[in-house]
Protein backbone atom coordinates (compact mmCIF):
# COMPACT_ATOMS: atom_id res chain seq x y z
CA UNK A 1 0.00 0.00 0.00
CA UNK A 2 1.77 3.15 -1.05
CA UNK A 3 0.43 6.65 -1.36
CA UNK A 4 1.89 9.89 -2.64
CA UNK A 5 3.21 12.00 0.21
CA UNK A 6 0.69 14.42 1.67
CA UNK A 7 2.17 17.75 2.72
CA UNK A 8 0.63 20.27 5.08
CA UNK A 9 -0.35 22.29 2.04
CA UNK A 10 -0.23 22.11 -1.74
CA UNK A 11 -0.12 25.32 -3.76
CA UNK A 12 -3.28 26.00 -5.68
CA UNK A 13 -2.82 26.93 -9.35
CA UNK A 14 -5.21 27.85 -12.18
CA UNK A 15 -5.11 25.73 -15.38
CA UNK A 16 -1.90 26.48 -17.30
CA UNK A 17 -3.78 26.80 -20.61
CA UNK A 18 -5.65 29.74 -19.19
CA UNK A 19 -2.46 31.54 -18.32
CA UNK A 20 -0.69 31.07 -21.65
CA UNK A 21 -2.35 33.92 -23.59
CA UNK A 22 -1.35 36.35 -20.83
CA UNK A 23 2.18 35.00 -20.69
CA UNK A 24 2.40 35.42 -24.47
CA UNK A 25 1.22 39.00 -24.23
CA UNK A 26 3.88 39.74 -21.62
CA UNK A 27 6.53 38.06 -23.81
CA UNK A 28 5.51 40.02 -26.87
CA UNK A 29 5.23 43.35 -25.09
CA UNK A 30 8.56 42.98 -23.25
CA UNK A 31 6.95 44.82 -20.34
CA UNK A 32 8.09 42.45 -17.61
CA UNK A 33 7.97 44.59 -14.48
CA UNK A 34 8.05 48.19 -13.15
CA UNK A 35 4.33 48.59 -12.57
CA UNK A 36 3.16 47.31 -15.94
CA UNK A 37 -0.46 46.71 -16.96
CA UNK A 38 -0.88 43.40 -15.09
CA UNK A 39 0.59 44.90 -11.93
CA UNK A 40 -1.85 47.79 -12.15
CA UNK A 41 -4.75 45.47 -12.90
CA UNK A 42 -3.99 43.21 -9.93
CA UNK A 43 -3.65 46.14 -7.53
CA UNK A 44 -7.07 47.31 -8.67
CA UNK A 45 -8.64 43.84 -8.50
CA UNK A 46 -7.26 43.23 -5.01
CA UNK A 47 -8.45 46.60 -3.76
CA UNK A 48 -11.92 45.64 -4.95
CA UNK A 49 -11.78 42.13 -3.53
CA UNK A 50 -10.47 43.32 -0.16
CA UNK A 51 -12.78 46.36 -0.18
CA UNK A 52 -9.91 48.74 0.56
CA UNK A 53 -8.61 51.74 -1.34
CA UNK A 54 -4.84 51.47 -1.41
CA UNK A 55 -2.93 48.31 -2.27
CA UNK A 56 0.74 48.16 -3.22
CA UNK A 57 2.04 44.86 -4.58
CA UNK A 58 5.36 43.42 -3.44
CA UNK A 59 7.74 40.62 -4.38
CA UNK A 60 7.03 38.99 -1.01
CA UNK A 61 5.57 39.79 2.40
CA UNK A 62 8.90 39.93 4.21
CA UNK A 63 10.15 42.85 2.09
CA UNK A 64 6.69 44.40 2.49
CA UNK A 65 6.96 44.18 6.30
CA UNK A 66 10.45 45.74 6.21
CA UNK A 67 9.12 48.51 3.96
CA UNK A 68 5.99 49.10 6.07
CA UNK A 69 8.18 49.81 9.10
CA UNK A 70 10.25 52.26 7.05
CA UNK A 71 7.18 53.99 5.67
CA UNK A 72 5.89 54.57 9.21
CA UNK A 73 9.38 55.54 10.47
CA UNK A 74 9.18 52.98 13.24
CA UNK A 75 12.24 52.78 15.50
CA UNK A 76 13.24 51.77 19.02
CA UNK A 77 11.05 48.90 20.26
CA UNK A 78 8.04 47.15 18.76
CA UNK A 79 5.73 44.85 20.69
CA UNK A 80 5.07 41.66 18.73
CA UNK A 81 4.08 38.02 19.04
CA UNK A 82 6.50 35.11 19.45
CA UNK A 83 3.83 32.82 17.97
CA UNK A 84 4.38 33.47 14.27
CA UNK A 85 6.62 32.75 11.33
CA UNK A 86 10.09 34.14 11.92
CA UNK A 87 9.72 36.78 9.16
CA UNK A 88 7.52 38.84 11.49
CA UNK A 89 10.39 39.54 13.90
CA UNK A 90 13.09 39.47 11.25
CA UNK A 91 11.46 42.52 9.62
CA UNK A 92 12.14 44.40 12.87
CA UNK A 93 15.80 43.37 13.00
CA UNK A 94 16.25 44.50 9.38
CA UNK A 95 15.25 47.97 10.62
CA UNK A 96 17.44 47.87 13.75
CA UNK A 97 14.30 47.70 15.87
CA UNK A 98 14.22 45.67 19.07
CA UNK A 99 11.40 43.11 19.16
CA UNK A 100 9.57 42.93 22.49
CA UNK A 101 7.64 39.69 22.77
CA UNK A 102 4.27 39.65 24.53
CA UNK A 103 2.16 36.61 25.32
CA UNK A 104 -0.84 35.37 23.36
CA UNK A 105 -4.47 34.66 24.19
CA UNK A 106 -5.04 30.89 24.65
CA UNK A 107 -8.23 30.85 22.54
CA UNK A 108 -7.36 33.05 19.57
CA UNK A 109 -3.57 32.45 19.75
CA UNK A 110 -3.19 36.16 18.92
CA UNK A 111 -1.44 38.83 20.99
CA UNK A 112 -3.17 39.41 24.32
CA UNK A 113 -3.94 43.16 24.58
CA UNK A 114 -3.14 43.23 28.31
CA UNK A 115 0.24 41.65 27.63
CA UNK A 116 0.85 44.25 24.89
CA UNK A 117 0.17 47.08 27.30
CA UNK A 118 2.47 45.60 29.95
CA UNK A 119 5.28 45.36 27.38
CA UNK A 120 5.20 49.05 26.41
CA UNK A 121 8.15 51.21 27.46
CA UNK A 122 9.29 54.75 26.64
CA UNK A 123 11.08 53.29 23.59
CA UNK A 124 8.00 51.62 22.09
CA UNK A 125 6.88 53.15 18.79
CA UNK A 126 4.64 50.46 17.30
CA UNK A 127 2.76 47.20 17.71
CA UNK A 128 3.10 44.37 15.17
CA UNK A 129 0.36 41.78 15.73
CA UNK A 130 -0.36 38.77 13.51
CA UNK A 131 -3.84 37.48 12.60
CA UNK A 132 -2.58 33.99 13.34
CA UNK A 133 -4.17 31.23 11.21
CA UNK A 134 -6.46 33.96 9.84
CA UNK A 135 -8.18 34.52 13.20
CA UNK A 136 -8.71 38.29 13.56
CA UNK A 137 -6.82 40.01 16.36
CA UNK A 138 -8.72 42.02 18.96
CA UNK A 139 -8.24 45.08 16.77
CA UNK A 140 -10.43 47.32 18.92
CA UNK A 141 -8.41 46.75 22.09
CA UNK A 142 -5.15 47.04 20.16
CA UNK A 143 -6.19 50.36 18.59
CA UNK A 144 -7.15 51.72 22.02
CA UNK A 145 -3.68 50.93 23.32
CA UNK A 146 -2.08 52.40 20.19
CA UNK A 147 -4.08 55.63 20.59
CA UNK A 148 -3.30 55.88 24.30
CA UNK A 149 0.48 55.55 23.77
CA UNK A 150 0.60 57.10 20.26
CA UNK A 151 1.91 53.97 18.56
CA UNK A 152 1.68 52.78 14.96
CA UNK A 153 0.04 49.42 14.27
CA UNK A 154 1.30 47.15 11.50
CA UNK A 155 -0.74 43.99 11.08
CA UNK A 156 1.06 40.98 9.69
CA UNK A 157 -1.98 39.69 7.80
CA UNK A 158 -0.02 36.99 5.93
CA UNK A 159 -2.54 34.34 7.03
CA UNK A 160 -5.68 36.40 6.62
CA UNK A 161 -6.38 36.74 2.88
CA UNK A 162 -10.04 35.92 2.28
CA UNK A 163 -11.10 36.38 5.90
CA UNK A 164 -14.33 38.39 6.08
CA UNK A 165 -15.18 39.97 9.39
CA UNK A 166 -18.73 41.06 10.22
CA UNK A 167 -17.69 43.93 12.48
CA UNK A 168 -15.84 45.98 9.87
CA UNK A 169 -13.14 45.29 7.31
CA UNK A 170 -10.15 43.57 8.90
CA UNK A 171 -7.74 45.09 6.37
CA UNK A 172 -8.78 48.62 7.21
CA UNK A 173 -7.46 48.18 10.77
CA UNK A 174 -4.24 49.72 12.04
CA UNK A 175 -1.98 51.88 9.88
CA UNK A 176 -0.87 49.13 7.53
CA UNK A 177 -1.70 45.48 6.85
CA UNK A 178 0.76 43.21 5.08
CA UNK A 179 -0.41 40.24 3.00
CA UNK A 180 1.62 37.29 1.74
CA UNK A 181 1.01 35.60 -1.60
CA UNK A 182 3.66 32.93 -1.05
CA UNK A 183 3.05 29.53 -2.68
CA UNK A 184 1.84 28.08 0.63
CA UNK A 185 -0.78 30.74 1.30
CA UNK A 186 -4.51 30.69 0.50
CA UNK A 187 -4.01 33.08 -2.44
CA UNK A 188 -0.63 32.81 -4.16
CA UNK A 189 1.36 34.47 -6.93
CA UNK A 190 4.19 31.89 -6.49
CA UNK A 191 6.00 34.46 -4.36
CA UNK A 192 4.41 37.78 -3.61
CA UNK A 193 2.78 40.07 -1.12
CA UNK A 194 1.10 43.42 -0.67
CA UNK A 195 0.74 46.36 1.63
CA UNK A 196 -2.71 47.74 2.37
CA UNK A 197 -2.60 51.33 3.65
CA UNK A 198 -5.04 54.11 4.38
CA UNK A 199 -4.04 57.23 2.47
CA UNK A 200 -2.95 58.10 -1.08
CA UNK A 201 0.16 59.80 0.34
CA UNK A 202 1.16 56.63 2.15
CA UNK A 203 0.59 54.52 -0.97
CA UNK A 204 2.76 56.90 -3.00
CA UNK A 205 5.49 56.77 -0.36
CA UNK A 206 5.39 52.96 -0.28
CA UNK A 207 5.48 52.79 -4.09
CA UNK A 208 8.65 54.90 -4.01
CA UNK A 209 10.19 52.82 -1.24
CA UNK A 210 9.69 49.58 -3.16
CA UNK A 211 11.38 51.10 -6.22
CA UNK A 212 14.75 52.18 -4.77
CA UNK A 213 13.35 55.51 -3.56
CA UNK A 214 12.90 56.91 -7.09
CA UNK A 215 10.20 59.56 -7.31
CA UNK A 216 11.00 60.35 -10.95
CA UNK A 217 13.67 59.52 -13.49
CA UNK A 218 16.32 61.73 -11.93
CA UNK A 219 15.27 61.99 -8.27
CA UNK A 220 15.97 59.53 -5.46
CA UNK A 221 14.71 60.69 -2.07
CA UNK A 222 15.50 57.79 0.27
CA UNK A 223 17.20 54.41 0.51
CA UNK A 224 14.38 52.37 -0.97
CA UNK A 225 14.65 48.72 -1.81
CA UNK A 226 13.64 46.62 -4.81
CA UNK A 227 10.33 45.18 -3.65
CA UNK A 228 8.44 45.10 -6.94
CA UNK A 229 6.19 42.29 -8.14
CA UNK A 230 6.75 41.30 -11.77
CA UNK A 231 4.18 41.01 -14.56
CA UNK A 232 4.13 37.19 -14.70
CA UNK A 233 3.23 36.99 -11.03
CA UNK A 234 0.60 39.69 -11.35
CA UNK A 235 -0.97 37.82 -14.30
CA UNK A 236 -1.08 34.61 -12.24
CA UNK A 237 -2.68 36.54 -9.38
CA UNK A 238 -5.49 37.79 -11.62
CA UNK A 239 -6.35 34.21 -12.60
CA UNK A 240 -6.01 32.95 -9.04
CA UNK A 241 -8.60 35.47 -7.91
CA UNK A 242 -11.27 33.95 -10.11
CA UNK A 243 -10.76 30.55 -8.45
CA UNK A 244 -10.59 31.84 -4.91
CA UNK A 245 -14.21 31.19 -3.97
CA UNK A 246 -13.97 27.59 -5.21
CA UNK A 247 -10.73 27.09 -3.31
CA UNK A 248 -12.21 28.51 -0.12
CA UNK A 249 -15.33 26.36 -0.32
CA UNK A 250 -13.26 23.16 -0.74
CA UNK A 251 -11.16 24.24 2.26
CA UNK A 252 -14.34 24.79 4.25
CA UNK A 253 -15.56 21.25 3.50
CA UNK A 254 -12.24 19.80 4.70
CA UNK A 255 -12.34 21.95 7.85
CA UNK A 256 -15.86 20.68 8.61
CA UNK A 257 -14.84 17.04 8.06
CA UNK A 258 -11.91 17.41 10.44
CA UNK A 259 -14.04 19.07 13.10
CA UNK A 260 -16.79 16.47 12.90
CA UNK A 261 -14.28 13.64 13.08
CA UNK A 262 -11.99 15.05 15.77
CA UNK A 263 -14.10 17.06 18.18
CA UNK A 264 -14.84 14.05 20.34
CA UNK A 265 -11.30 12.60 20.29
CA UNK A 266 -9.95 12.81 23.80
CA UNK A 267 -6.81 14.91 24.06
CA UNK A 268 -7.35 16.71 20.73
CA UNK A 269 -8.61 20.30 20.72
CA UNK A 270 -9.59 22.06 17.51
CA UNK A 271 -9.53 25.85 17.35
CA UNK A 272 -12.76 27.59 18.32
CA UNK A 273 -15.06 28.77 15.52
CA UNK A 274 -15.22 32.57 15.61
CA UNK A 275 -18.69 33.88 14.96
CA UNK A 276 -17.58 37.36 13.99
CA UNK A 277 -15.53 36.26 11.00
CA UNK A 278 -15.82 33.95 8.01
CA UNK A 279 -12.60 31.95 8.10
CA UNK A 280 -10.34 31.34 5.10
CA UNK A 281 -9.55 27.84 6.44
CA UNK A 282 -5.89 28.49 5.73
CA UNK A 283 -4.67 26.06 8.40
CA UNK A 284 -6.09 23.26 10.52
CA UNK A 285 -4.22 23.43 13.82
CA UNK A 286 -5.05 20.99 16.60
CA UNK A 287 -3.71 21.16 20.15
CA UNK A 288 -2.67 17.81 21.60
CA UNK A 289 -2.88 17.62 25.39
CA UNK A 290 -1.97 15.04 28.05
CA UNK A 291 -5.22 13.13 27.67
CA UNK A 292 -4.15 11.96 24.20
CA UNK A 293 -2.60 8.45 24.14
CA UNK A 294 0.70 9.62 22.61
CA UNK A 295 2.63 12.90 22.63
CA UNK A 296 2.31 15.62 20.01
CA UNK A 297 5.74 14.75 18.66
CA UNK A 298 4.89 11.04 18.54
CA UNK A 299 1.76 11.85 16.52
CA UNK A 300 3.85 14.04 14.21
CA UNK A 301 6.27 11.11 13.74
CA UNK A 302 3.46 8.59 13.25
CA UNK A 303 1.93 10.71 10.50
CA UNK A 304 5.35 11.07 8.84
CA UNK A 305 5.82 7.31 8.85
CA UNK A 306 2.58 7.18 6.92
CA UNK A 307 3.71 9.79 4.40
CA UNK A 308 1.71 12.62 5.97
CA UNK A 309 3.76 15.71 6.64
CA UNK A 310 1.87 17.70 9.26
CA UNK A 311 3.77 20.71 10.64
CA UNK A 312 4.36 22.04 14.13
CA UNK A 313 3.54 25.68 13.34
CA UNK A 314 4.77 27.55 15.38
CA UNK A 315 7.39 25.48 17.09
CA UNK A 316 9.91 26.62 18.15
CA UNK A 317 8.56 30.03 19.07
CA UNK A 318 10.42 32.90 17.40
CA UNK A 319 11.63 33.86 20.88
CA UNK A 320 13.18 30.39 21.28
CA UNK A 321 15.43 30.62 18.24
CA UNK A 322 19.00 31.04 19.49
CA UNK A 323 19.37 34.43 17.80
CA UNK A 324 16.34 35.82 19.70
CA UNK A 325 16.91 34.26 23.11
CA UNK A 326 19.03 37.13 24.45
CA UNK A 327 16.11 39.56 24.35
CA UNK A 328 14.77 39.83 27.92
CA UNK A 329 11.17 39.44 26.67
CA UNK A 330 12.10 36.09 25.08
CA UNK A 331 12.23 34.45 28.53
CA UNK A 332 9.68 31.59 28.46
CA UNK A 333 8.46 32.77 31.89
CA UNK A 334 7.23 35.92 30.11
CA UNK A 335 5.39 33.81 27.51
CA UNK A 336 3.65 30.96 29.34
CA UNK A 337 0.68 30.59 26.97
CA UNK A 338 2.73 30.78 23.77
CA UNK A 339 5.23 28.31 25.22
CA UNK A 340 2.54 25.78 26.03
CA UNK A 341 0.73 26.16 22.70
CA UNK A 342 4.00 25.68 20.80
CA UNK A 343 4.46 22.35 22.61
CA UNK A 344 0.90 21.23 21.77
CA UNK A 345 0.17 22.42 18.26
CA UNK A 346 0.12 20.35 15.09
CA UNK A 347 -1.18 21.72 11.78
CA UNK A 348 -2.90 19.00 9.76
CA UNK A 349 -2.91 19.09 5.94
CA UNK A 350 -5.56 21.32 4.42
CA UNK A 351 -5.65 22.47 0.80
CA UNK A 352 -8.26 22.49 -1.96
CA UNK A 353 -6.93 19.40 -3.74
CA UNK A 354 -6.68 17.22 -0.62
CA UNK A 355 -8.76 14.19 -1.64
CA UNK A 356 -11.26 12.35 0.51
CA UNK A 357 -9.15 9.21 0.76
CA UNK A 358 -6.10 11.02 2.09
CA UNK A 359 -8.27 13.08 4.41
CA UNK A 360 -9.81 9.90 5.82
CA UNK A 361 -6.36 8.32 6.32
CA UNK A 362 -5.24 11.38 8.31
CA UNK A 363 -8.41 11.35 10.40
CA UNK A 364 -8.12 7.61 11.14
CA UNK A 365 -4.53 7.97 12.31
CA UNK A 366 -5.37 10.89 14.60
CA UNK A 367 -8.44 9.08 15.95
CA UNK A 368 -6.57 5.87 16.61
CA UNK A 369 -2.83 6.54 16.96
CA UNK A 370 -2.07 3.25 18.69
CA UNK A 371 -3.49 1.36 15.75
CA UNK A 372 -5.77 -0.96 17.62
CA UNK A 373 -7.93 -1.44 20.61
CA UNK A 374 -7.68 1.13 23.28
C1 LIG B 1 4.36 33.51 5.16
C2 LIG B 1 4.49 34.50 6.27
C3 LIG B 1 5.32 35.63 6.17
C4 LIG B 1 6.29 35.82 5.05
O1 LIG B 1 5.71 35.87 3.83
P1 LIG B 1 6.62 35.80 2.50
O2 LIG B 1 5.67 36.26 1.44
O3 LIG B 1 7.01 34.36 2.36
O4 LIG B 1 7.79 36.69 2.67
C5 LIG B 1 5.28 36.56 7.18
N1 LIG B 1 4.51 36.39 8.26
C6 LIG B 1 3.73 35.31 8.42
C7 LIG B 1 2.88 35.20 9.64
C8 LIG B 1 3.72 34.31 7.44
O5 LIG B 1 2.98 33.21 7.61
PDB file of N, CA, C and O and ligand atoms in Angstrom, residues 59-65 83-88 130-132 156-159 178-185 191-193 283 314, ligand 1:
ATOM      1  N   UNK A  59       7.144  41.892  -3.972  1.00  0.00           N
ATOM      2  CA  UNK A  59       7.736  40.617  -4.385  1.00  0.00           C
ATOM      3  C   UNK A  59       7.541  39.544  -3.322  1.00  0.00           C
ATOM      4  O   UNK A  59       7.553  38.350  -3.634  1.00  0.00           O
ATOM      5  N   UNK A  60       7.383  39.937  -2.071  1.00  0.00           N
ATOM      6  CA  UNK A  60       7.034  38.989  -1.012  1.00  0.00           C
ATOM      7  C   UNK A  60       6.629  39.790   0.225  1.00  0.00           C
ATOM      8  O   UNK A  60       6.831  41.009   0.283  1.00  0.00           O
ATOM      9  N   UNK A  61       6.084  39.099   1.211  1.00  0.00           N
ATOM     10  CA  UNK A  61       5.573  39.794   2.396  1.00  0.00           C
ATOM     11  C   UNK A  61       6.696  40.243   3.330  1.00  0.00           C
ATOM     12  O   UNK A  61       6.529  41.209   4.074  1.00  0.00           O
ATOM     13  N   UNK A  62       7.815  39.551   3.308  1.00  0.00           N
ATOM     14  CA  UNK A  62       8.901  39.931   4.208  1.00  0.00           C
ATOM     15  C   UNK A  62       9.444  41.313   3.840  1.00  0.00           C
ATOM     16  O   UNK A  62       9.600  42.188   4.701  1.00  0.00           O
ATOM     17  N   UNK A  63       9.706  41.528   2.547  1.00  0.00           N
ATOM     18  CA  UNK A  63      10.150  42.850   2.090  1.00  0.00           C
ATOM     19  C   UNK A  63       9.048  43.885   2.334  1.00  0.00           C
ATOM     20  O   UNK A  63       9.326  45.041   2.668  1.00  0.00           O
ATOM     21  N   UNK A  64       7.801  43.469   2.219  1.00  0.00           N
ATOM     22  CA  UNK A  64       6.688  44.398   2.486  1.00  0.00           C
ATOM     23  C   UNK A  64       6.663  44.798   3.960  1.00  0.00           C
ATOM     24  O   UNK A  64       6.430  45.971   4.288  1.00  0.00           O
ATOM     25  N   UNK A  65       6.915  43.857   4.863  1.00  0.00           N
ATOM     26  CA  UNK A  65       6.964  44.184   6.298  1.00  0.00           C
ATOM     27  C   UNK A  65       8.119  45.151   6.587  1.00  0.00           C
ATOM     28  O   UNK A  65       7.954  46.142   7.315  1.00  0.00           O
ATOM     29  N   UNK A  83       4.535  33.950  18.578  1.00  0.00           N
ATOM     30  CA  UNK A  83       3.827  32.816  17.968  1.00  0.00           C
ATOM     31  C   UNK A  83       3.495  33.169  16.526  1.00  0.00           C
ATOM     32  O   UNK A  83       2.369  33.550  16.183  1.00  0.00           O
ATOM     33  N   UNK A  84       4.532  33.095  15.674  1.00  0.00           N
ATOM     34  CA  UNK A  84       4.381  33.468  14.269  1.00  0.00           C
ATOM     35  C   UNK A  84       5.541  32.884  13.490  1.00  0.00           C
ATOM     36  O   UNK A  84       6.460  32.285  14.054  1.00  0.00           O
ATOM     37  N   UNK A  85       5.483  33.090  12.179  1.00  0.00           N
ATOM     38  CA  UNK A  85       6.621  32.755  11.331  1.00  0.00           C
ATOM     39  C   UNK A  85       7.723  33.778  11.590  1.00  0.00           C
ATOM     40  O   UNK A  85       7.445  34.954  11.851  1.00  0.00           O
ATOM     41  N   UNK A  86       8.957  33.334  11.486  1.00  0.00           N
ATOM     42  CA  UNK A  86      10.092  34.144  11.921  1.00  0.00           C
ATOM     43  C   UNK A  86      10.227  35.465  11.149  1.00  0.00           C
ATOM     44  O   UNK A  86      10.828  36.424  11.642  1.00  0.00           O
ATOM     45  N   UNK A  87       9.631  35.544   9.961  1.00  0.00           N
ATOM     46  CA  UNK A  87       9.725  36.776   9.164  1.00  0.00           C
ATOM     47  C   UNK A  87       9.135  37.974   9.905  1.00  0.00           C
ATOM     48  O   UNK A  87       9.569  39.117   9.691  1.00  0.00           O
ATOM     49  N   UNK A  88       8.140  37.727  10.754  1.00  0.00           N
ATOM     50  CA  UNK A  88       7.522  38.841  11.488  1.00  0.00           C
ATOM     51  C   UNK A  88       8.591  39.597  12.277  1.00  0.00           C
ATOM     52  O   UNK A  88       8.752  40.816  12.132  1.00  0.00           O
ATOM     53  N   UNK A 130      -0.134  39.698  14.629  1.00  0.00           N
ATOM     54  CA  UNK A 130      -0.363  38.766  13.510  1.00  0.00           C
ATOM     55  C   UNK A 130      -1.775  38.199  13.663  1.00  0.00           C
ATOM     56  O   UNK A 130      -2.152  37.808  14.770  1.00  0.00           O
ATOM     57  N   UNK A 131      -2.541  38.176  12.582  1.00  0.00           N
ATOM     58  CA  UNK A 131      -3.838  37.476  12.605  1.00  0.00           C
ATOM     59  C   UNK A 131      -3.530  35.989  12.400  1.00  0.00           C
ATOM     60  O   UNK A 131      -3.638  35.455  11.284  1.00  0.00           O
ATOM     61  N   UNK A 132      -3.140  35.336  13.471  1.00  0.00           N
ATOM     62  CA  UNK A 132      -2.580  33.985  13.342  1.00  0.00           C
ATOM     63  C   UNK A 132      -3.635  33.000  12.842  1.00  0.00           C
ATOM     64  O   UNK A 132      -4.760  32.973  13.341  1.00  0.00           O
ATOM     65  N   UNK A 156       0.583  42.036  10.582  1.00  0.00           N
ATOM     66  CA  UNK A 156       1.060  40.985   9.693  1.00  0.00           C
ATOM     67  C   UNK A 156      -0.165  40.126   9.386  1.00  0.00           C
ATOM     68  O   UNK A 156      -0.598  39.310  10.201  1.00  0.00           O
ATOM     69  N   UNK A 157      -0.746  40.372   8.203  1.00  0.00           N
ATOM     70  CA  UNK A 157      -1.978  39.688   7.798  1.00  0.00           C
ATOM     71  C   UNK A 157      -1.672  38.581   6.790  1.00  0.00           C
ATOM     72  O   UNK A 157      -2.505  38.228   5.954  1.00  0.00           O
ATOM     73  N   UNK A 158      -0.461  38.014   6.897  1.00  0.00           N
ATOM     74  CA  UNK A 158      -0.017  36.994   5.932  1.00  0.00           C
ATOM     75  C   UNK A 158      -0.947  35.787   5.876  1.00  0.00           C
ATOM     76  O   UNK A 158      -1.033  35.122   4.851  1.00  0.00           O
ATOM     77  N   UNK A 159      -1.649  35.510   6.999  1.00  0.00           N
ATOM     78  CA  UNK A 159      -2.541  34.339   7.030  1.00  0.00           C
ATOM     79  C   UNK A 159      -3.980  34.688   6.687  1.00  0.00           C
ATOM     80  O   UNK A 159      -4.824  33.797   6.680  1.00  0.00           O
ATOM     81  N   UNK A 178      -0.122  43.835   6.053  1.00  0.00           N
ATOM     82  CA  UNK A 178       0.764  43.209   5.079  1.00  0.00           C
ATOM     83  C   UNK A 178       0.250  41.811   4.768  1.00  0.00           C
ATOM     84  O   UNK A 178      -0.004  41.007   5.669  1.00  0.00           O
ATOM     85  N   UNK A 179       0.080  41.540   3.468  1.00  0.00           N
ATOM     86  CA  UNK A 179      -0.411  40.240   3.000  1.00  0.00           C
ATOM     87  C   UNK A 179       0.715  39.466   2.348  1.00  0.00           C
ATOM     88  O   UNK A 179       1.614  40.065   1.755  1.00  0.00           O
ATOM     89  N   UNK A 180       0.653  38.143   2.448  1.00  0.00           N
ATOM     90  CA  UNK A 180       1.618  37.291   1.739  1.00  0.00           C
ATOM     91  C   UNK A 180       0.901  36.482   0.676  1.00  0.00           C
ATOM     92  O   UNK A 180      -0.150  35.899   0.935  1.00  0.00           O
ATOM     93  N   UNK A 181       1.521  36.436  -0.509  1.00  0.00           N
ATOM     94  CA  UNK A 181       1.013  35.601  -1.596  1.00  0.00           C
ATOM     95  C   UNK A 181       2.018  34.496  -1.917  1.00  0.00           C
ATOM     96  O   UNK A 181       2.194  34.092  -3.066  1.00  0.00           O
ATOM     97  N   UNK A 182       2.721  34.040  -0.884  1.00  0.00           N
ATOM     98  CA  UNK A 182       3.659  32.932  -1.047  1.00  0.00           C
ATOM     99  C   UNK A 182       2.915  31.673  -1.492  1.00  0.00           C
ATOM    100  O   UNK A 182       1.720  31.512  -1.215  1.00  0.00           O
ATOM    101  N   UNK A 183       3.630  30.779  -2.144  1.00  0.00           N
ATOM    102  CA  UNK A 183       3.053  29.535  -2.680  1.00  0.00           C
ATOM    103  C   UNK A 183       2.193  28.785  -1.669  1.00  0.00           C
ATOM    104  O   UNK A 183       1.217  28.136  -2.045  1.00  0.00           O
ATOM    105  N   UNK A 184       2.547  28.858  -0.389  1.00  0.00           N
ATOM    106  CA  UNK A 184       1.837  28.081   0.626  1.00  0.00           C
ATOM    107  C   UNK A 184       0.592  28.779   1.163  1.00  0.00           C
ATOM    108  O   UNK A 184      -0.111  28.208   1.990  1.00  0.00           O
ATOM    109  N   UNK A 185       0.336  29.994   0.737  1.00  0.00           N
ATOM    110  CA  UNK A 185      -0.778  30.741   1.300  1.00  0.00           C
ATOM    111  C   UNK A 185      -2.074  30.496   0.513  1.00  0.00           C
ATOM    112  O   UNK A 185      -2.050  29.963  -0.601  1.00  0.00           O
ATOM    113  N   UNK A 191       5.555  33.605  -5.448  1.00  0.00           N
ATOM    114  CA  UNK A 191       6.003  34.457  -4.359  1.00  0.00           C
ATOM    115  C   UNK A 191       5.246  35.767  -4.527  1.00  0.00           C
ATOM    116  O   UNK A 191       4.889  36.125  -5.642  1.00  0.00           O
ATOM    117  N   UNK A 192       5.055  36.484  -3.455  1.00  0.00           N
ATOM    118  CA  UNK A 192       4.409  37.779  -3.608  1.00  0.00           C
ATOM    119  C   UNK A 192       3.830  38.259  -2.296  1.00  0.00           C
ATOM    120  O   UNK A 192       3.810  37.524  -1.302  1.00  0.00           O
ATOM    121  N   UNK A 193       3.390  39.500  -2.319  1.00  0.00           N
ATOM    122  CA  UNK A 193       2.785  40.073  -1.121  1.00  0.00           C
ATOM    123  C   UNK A 193       2.230  41.438  -1.450  1.00  0.00           C
ATOM    124  O   UNK A 193       2.301  41.900  -2.596  1.00  0.00           O
ATOM    125  N   UNK A 283      -5.412  27.071   7.643  1.00  0.00           N
ATOM    126  CA  UNK A 283      -4.669  26.058   8.404  1.00  0.00           C
ATOM    127  C   UNK A 283      -5.669  25.233   9.189  1.00  0.00           C
ATOM    128  O   UNK A 283      -6.784  25.691   9.473  1.00  0.00           O
ATOM    129  N   UNK A 314       3.457  26.956  15.505  1.00  0.00           N
ATOM    130  CA  UNK A 314       4.772  27.546  15.378  1.00  0.00           C
ATOM    131  C   UNK A 314       5.643  27.039  16.507  1.00  0.00           C
ATOM    132  O   UNK A 314       5.528  27.524  17.622  1.00  0.00           O
TER     133      UNK A 314
HETATM  134  C1  LIG B   1       4.362  33.506   5.163  1.00  0.00           C
HETATM  135  C2  LIG B   1       4.495  34.496   6.267  1.00  0.00           C
HETATM  136  C3  LIG B   1       5.320  35.629   6.167  1.00  0.00           C
HETATM  137  C4  LIG B   1       6.289  35.817   5.054  1.00  0.00           C
HETATM  138  O1  LIG B   1       5.712  35.871   3.828  1.00  0.00           O
HETATM  139  P1  LIG B   1       6.616  35.800   2.499  1.00  0.00           P
HETATM  140  O2  LIG B   1       5.675  36.259   1.440  1.00  0.00           O
HETATM  141  O3  LIG B   1       7.005  34.364   2.357  1.00  0.00           O
HETATM  142  O4  LIG B   1       7.789  36.692   2.672  1.00  0.00           O
HETATM  143  C5  LIG B   1       5.281  36.560   7.182  1.00  0.00           C
HETATM  144  N1  LIG B   1       4.510  36.385   8.263  1.00  0.00           N
HETATM  145  C6  LIG B   1       3.734  35.309   8.420  1.00  0.00           C
HETATM  146  C7  LIG B   1       2.882  35.196   9.636  1.00  0.00           C
HETATM  147  C8  LIG B   1       3.723  34.309   7.437  1.00  0.00           C
HETATM  148  O5  LIG B   1       2.982  33.208   7.611  1.00  0.00           O
END
